[in-house]
Coordinates of C-alpha atoms in Angstrom, one line a residue:
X27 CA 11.8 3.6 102.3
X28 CA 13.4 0.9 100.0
X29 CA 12.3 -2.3 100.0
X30 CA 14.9 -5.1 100.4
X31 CA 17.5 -6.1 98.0
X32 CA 16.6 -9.7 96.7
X33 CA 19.3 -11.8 95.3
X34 CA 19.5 -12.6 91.5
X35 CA 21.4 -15.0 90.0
X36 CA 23.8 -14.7 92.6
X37 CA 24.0 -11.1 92.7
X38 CA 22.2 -8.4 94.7
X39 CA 19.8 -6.4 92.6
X40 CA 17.6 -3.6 93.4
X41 CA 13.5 -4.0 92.8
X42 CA 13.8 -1.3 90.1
X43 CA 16.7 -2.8 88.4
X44 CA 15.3 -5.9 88.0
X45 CA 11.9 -4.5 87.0
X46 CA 13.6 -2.4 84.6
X47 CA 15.2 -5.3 83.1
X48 CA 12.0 -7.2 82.6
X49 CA 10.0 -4.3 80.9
X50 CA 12.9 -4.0 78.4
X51 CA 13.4 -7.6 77.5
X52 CA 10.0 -8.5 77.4
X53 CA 10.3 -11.0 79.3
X54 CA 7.9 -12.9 82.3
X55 CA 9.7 -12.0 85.5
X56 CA 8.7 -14.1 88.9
X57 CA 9.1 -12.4 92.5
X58 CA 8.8 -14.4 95.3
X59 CA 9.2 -13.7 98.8
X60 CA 7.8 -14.4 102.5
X61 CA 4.9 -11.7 103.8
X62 CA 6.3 -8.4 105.0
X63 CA 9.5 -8.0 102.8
X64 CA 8.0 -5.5 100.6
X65 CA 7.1 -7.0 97.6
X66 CA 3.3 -4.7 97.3
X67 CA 5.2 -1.8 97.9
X68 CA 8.1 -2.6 95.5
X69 CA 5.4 -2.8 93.0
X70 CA 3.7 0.5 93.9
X71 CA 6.2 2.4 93.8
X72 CA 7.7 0.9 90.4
X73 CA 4.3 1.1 89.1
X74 CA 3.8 4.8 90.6
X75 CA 0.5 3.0 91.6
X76 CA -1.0 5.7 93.9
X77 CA -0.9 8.2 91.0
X78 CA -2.2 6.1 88.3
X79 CA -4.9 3.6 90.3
X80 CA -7.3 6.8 90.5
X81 CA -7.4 7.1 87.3
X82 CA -7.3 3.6 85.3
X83 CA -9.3 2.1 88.3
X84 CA -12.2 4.6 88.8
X85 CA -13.9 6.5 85.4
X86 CA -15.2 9.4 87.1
X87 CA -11.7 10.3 88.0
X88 CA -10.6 9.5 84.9
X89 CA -12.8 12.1 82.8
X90 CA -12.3 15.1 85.7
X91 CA -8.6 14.2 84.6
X92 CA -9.2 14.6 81.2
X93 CA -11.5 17.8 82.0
X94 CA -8.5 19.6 83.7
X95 CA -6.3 19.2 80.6
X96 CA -3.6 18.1 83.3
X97 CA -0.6 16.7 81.5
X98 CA 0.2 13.8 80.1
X99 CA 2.4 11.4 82.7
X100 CA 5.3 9.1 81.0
X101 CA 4.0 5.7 83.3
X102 CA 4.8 2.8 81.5
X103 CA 3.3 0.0 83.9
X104 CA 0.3 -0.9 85.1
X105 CA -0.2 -3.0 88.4
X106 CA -3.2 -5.9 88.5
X107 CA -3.9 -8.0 91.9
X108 CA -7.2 -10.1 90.8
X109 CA -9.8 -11.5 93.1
X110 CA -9.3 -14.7 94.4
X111 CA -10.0 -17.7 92.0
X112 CA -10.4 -14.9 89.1
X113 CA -11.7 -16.8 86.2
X114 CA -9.8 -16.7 83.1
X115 CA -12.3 -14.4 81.2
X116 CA -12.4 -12.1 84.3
X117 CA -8.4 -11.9 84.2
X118 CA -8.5 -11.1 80.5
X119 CA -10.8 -8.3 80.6
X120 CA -9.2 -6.5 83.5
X121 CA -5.8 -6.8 82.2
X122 CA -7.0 -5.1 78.9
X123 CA -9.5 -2.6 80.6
X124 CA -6.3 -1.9 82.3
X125 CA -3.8 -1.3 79.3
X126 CA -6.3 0.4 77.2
X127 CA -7.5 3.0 79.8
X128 CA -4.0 3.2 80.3
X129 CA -3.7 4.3 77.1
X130 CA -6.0 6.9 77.1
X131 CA -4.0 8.5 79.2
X132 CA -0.5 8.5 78.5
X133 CA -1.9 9.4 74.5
X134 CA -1.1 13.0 73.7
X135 CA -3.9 13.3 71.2
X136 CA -6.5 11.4 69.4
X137 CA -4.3 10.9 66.1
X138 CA -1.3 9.3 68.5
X139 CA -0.4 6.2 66.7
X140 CA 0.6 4.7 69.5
X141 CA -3.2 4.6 71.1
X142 CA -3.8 1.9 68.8
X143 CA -3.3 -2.1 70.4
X144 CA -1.4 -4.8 69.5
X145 CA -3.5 -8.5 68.7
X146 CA -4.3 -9.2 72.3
X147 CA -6.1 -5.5 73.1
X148 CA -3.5 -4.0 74.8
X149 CA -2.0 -1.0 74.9
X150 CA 1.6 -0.2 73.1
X151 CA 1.9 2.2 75.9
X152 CA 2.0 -0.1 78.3
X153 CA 5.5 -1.6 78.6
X154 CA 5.4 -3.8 81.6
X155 CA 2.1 -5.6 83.6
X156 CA 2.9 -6.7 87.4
X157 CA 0.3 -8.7 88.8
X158 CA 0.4 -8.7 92.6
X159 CA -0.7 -11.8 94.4
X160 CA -0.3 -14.0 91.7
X161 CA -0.9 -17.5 93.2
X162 CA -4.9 -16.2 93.2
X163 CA -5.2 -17.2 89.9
X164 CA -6.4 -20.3 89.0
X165 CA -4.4 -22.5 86.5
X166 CA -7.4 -21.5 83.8
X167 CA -6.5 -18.2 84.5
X168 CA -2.5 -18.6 84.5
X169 CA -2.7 -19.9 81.2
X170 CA -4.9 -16.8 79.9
X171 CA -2.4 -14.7 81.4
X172 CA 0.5 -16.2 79.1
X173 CA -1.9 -16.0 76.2
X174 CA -2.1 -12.5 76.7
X175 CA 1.5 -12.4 77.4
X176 CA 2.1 -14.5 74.0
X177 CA 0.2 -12.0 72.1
X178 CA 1.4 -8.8 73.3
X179 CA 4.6 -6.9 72.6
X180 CA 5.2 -6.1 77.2
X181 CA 6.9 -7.4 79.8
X182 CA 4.9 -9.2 83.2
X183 CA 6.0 -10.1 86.4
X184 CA 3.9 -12.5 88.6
X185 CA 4.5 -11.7 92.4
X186 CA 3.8 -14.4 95.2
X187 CA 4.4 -15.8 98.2
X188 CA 7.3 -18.5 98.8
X189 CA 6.1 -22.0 96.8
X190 CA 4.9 -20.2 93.7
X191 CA 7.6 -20.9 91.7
X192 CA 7.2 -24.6 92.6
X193 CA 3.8 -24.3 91.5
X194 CA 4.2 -22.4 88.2
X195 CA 6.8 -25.2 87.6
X196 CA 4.6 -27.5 86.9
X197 CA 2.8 -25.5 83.9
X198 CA 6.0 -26.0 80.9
X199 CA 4.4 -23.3 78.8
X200 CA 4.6 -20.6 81.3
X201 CA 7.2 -21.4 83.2
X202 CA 9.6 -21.8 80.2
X203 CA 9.1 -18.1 79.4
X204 CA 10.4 -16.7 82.8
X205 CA 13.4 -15.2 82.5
X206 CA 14.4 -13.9 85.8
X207 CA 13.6 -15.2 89.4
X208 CA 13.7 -12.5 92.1
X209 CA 13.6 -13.8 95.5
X210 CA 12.5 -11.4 98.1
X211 CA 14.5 -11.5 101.6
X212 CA 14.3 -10.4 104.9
X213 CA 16.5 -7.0 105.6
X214 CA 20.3 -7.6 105.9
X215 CA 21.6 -5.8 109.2
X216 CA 23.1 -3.3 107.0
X217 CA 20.5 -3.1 104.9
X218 CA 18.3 -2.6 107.7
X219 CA 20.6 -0.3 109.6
X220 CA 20.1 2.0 105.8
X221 CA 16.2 1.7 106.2
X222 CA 16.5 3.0 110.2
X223 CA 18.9 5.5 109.7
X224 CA 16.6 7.1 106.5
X225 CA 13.5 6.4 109.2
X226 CA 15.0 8.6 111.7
X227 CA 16.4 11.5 109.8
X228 CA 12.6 11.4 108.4
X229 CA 11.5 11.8 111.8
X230 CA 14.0 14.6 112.9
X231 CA 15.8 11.8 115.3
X232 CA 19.7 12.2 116.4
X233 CA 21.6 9.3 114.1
X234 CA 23.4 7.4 114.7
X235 CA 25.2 7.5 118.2
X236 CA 25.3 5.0 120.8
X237 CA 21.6 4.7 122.0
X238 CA 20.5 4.9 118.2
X239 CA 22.8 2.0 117.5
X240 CA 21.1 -0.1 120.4
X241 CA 18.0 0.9 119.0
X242 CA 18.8 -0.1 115.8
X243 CA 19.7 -3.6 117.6
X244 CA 16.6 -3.9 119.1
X245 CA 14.9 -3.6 116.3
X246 CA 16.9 -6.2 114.6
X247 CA 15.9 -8.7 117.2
X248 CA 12.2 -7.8 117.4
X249 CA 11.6 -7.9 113.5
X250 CA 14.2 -10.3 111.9
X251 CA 14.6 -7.7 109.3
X252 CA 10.9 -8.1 108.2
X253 CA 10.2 -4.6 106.4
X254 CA 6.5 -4.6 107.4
X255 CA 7.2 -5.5 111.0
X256 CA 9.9 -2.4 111.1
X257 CA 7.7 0.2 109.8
X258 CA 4.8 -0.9 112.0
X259 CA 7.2 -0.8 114.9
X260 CA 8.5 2.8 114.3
X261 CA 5.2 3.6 113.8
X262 CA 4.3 3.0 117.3
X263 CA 7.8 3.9 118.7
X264 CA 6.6 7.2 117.0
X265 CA 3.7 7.1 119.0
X266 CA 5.4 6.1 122.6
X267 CA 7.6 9.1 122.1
X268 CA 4.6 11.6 120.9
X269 CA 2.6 10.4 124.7
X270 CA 6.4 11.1 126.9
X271 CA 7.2 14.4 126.5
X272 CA 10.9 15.1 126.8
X273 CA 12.0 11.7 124.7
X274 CA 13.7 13.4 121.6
X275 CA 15.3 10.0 120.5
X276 CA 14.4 6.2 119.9
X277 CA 16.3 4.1 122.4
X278 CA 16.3 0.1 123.1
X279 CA 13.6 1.2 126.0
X280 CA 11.5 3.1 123.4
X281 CA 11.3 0.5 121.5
X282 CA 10.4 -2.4 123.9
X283 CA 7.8 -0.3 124.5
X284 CA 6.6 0.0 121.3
X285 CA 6.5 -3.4 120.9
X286 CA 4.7 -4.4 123.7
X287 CA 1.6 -2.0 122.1
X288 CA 2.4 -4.9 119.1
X289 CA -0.4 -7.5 119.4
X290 CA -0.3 -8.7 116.0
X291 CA 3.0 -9.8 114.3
X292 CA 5.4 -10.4 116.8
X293 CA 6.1 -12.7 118.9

């Protein structure tokens, strides 16, 4: 599903767009956003994360990769979350174990010129870092990061939750080379009406007539247009119709149901 459409400068802005726009400028991008808008799963799916985490993250992966002579993908990011309170030499040798095994894969052969790295270790493959969960790092380890940054020809973008940016203010150096501010937001009701009415089709639901649009309401009112809340509650409106045979559709009672199986989340 697609994650929300935070506002820049003004102007609403797709994840994509504005990741797209940070890996070609080169620039430090800063996402910020409440828990449960999608931010981790913006990333992911920018990032193609569940494809390439095997395979920079875990080395015997990695060489039954290279064994099966699969193809070379065209990624061009790499996603980092780092422990909390990562020290700064920690943060700097994951980031370039990262970029450089990152390397070894999108290289076609050994005489690639491009496998070679730029001053700082990392990869020219890799166009654009996003480290998740940003606001674990401490301010050793921020200032490492824009070291790296400094040094190497990519983009980066620094996710967090809500008060990052007032942090990150504080630090001139960095927070003089951000470029863009995305701000993560809850789903708009048409926005979140778009989500629901992809959900359903998914699930092989009538959409949208009458009850659907009461659903949809109910929905609205139980989540606030949180996207984690959402899919956790048509997860378990899934459910409530899988145990009542004969309920083809999610209605308002369907999904008052649903959240009442909801301990954590809402109230």
């Amino acid at each position: 599903m697609p994650g929300p459409r935070p506002r820049i400068a003004g102007q609403q802005a797709r994840p994509s767009e504005f990741a797209d726009t940070v890996r070609l400028s080169r620039y430090i991008g800063l996402c910020y956003g409440p828990a449960g808008v999608g931010k981790t799963l913006s990333a992911h799916s920018y990032a193609r994360w569940p494809e390439q985490r095997p395979l920079l993250e875990m080395p015997h992966a990695l060489a039954d990769w290279f064994h099966a002579g699969a193809n070379r993908p065209d990624w061009h990011t790499v996603l980092y979350t780092p422990l909390i309170n990562t020290p700064p030499g920690r943060a700097l040798t994951d980031l370039t174990g990262l970029t450089n095994r990152h390397a070894m894969v999108r290289a076609r052969d050994i005489d690639d010129p491009k496998r070679e790295t730029n001053l700082h270790g990392a990869s020219l493959y890799t166009e654009l870092v996003i480290i998740d969960e940003s606001e674990r790092l401490t301010t050793r380890a921020l200032e490492q990061v824009r070291d790296f940054y400094d040094r190497s020809s990519l983009g980066l973008i620094l996710i967090g939750m809500p008060g990052i940016e007032k942090r990150l203010a504080r630090y001139p150096q960095l927070y003089s080379r951000i470029g863009f501010v995305h701000h993560y937001r809850t789903l708009a009701a048409d926005e979140l009406t778009t989500v629901l009415t992809t959900a359903f089709a998914h699930l092989g639901l009538d959409i949208p007539d009458a009850t659907t649009t009461e659903a949809i309401a109910a929905i609205n009112r139980t989540t606030a247009g949180n996207f984690r809340l959402v899919t956790r509650l048509l997860e378990q409106a899934e459910r409530v119709m899988k145990l009542n045979d004969g309920v083809d559709r999610i209605t308002a009672e369907v999904i008052d149901a649903a959240r009442d199986a909801l301990v954590i989340g809402i109230s």
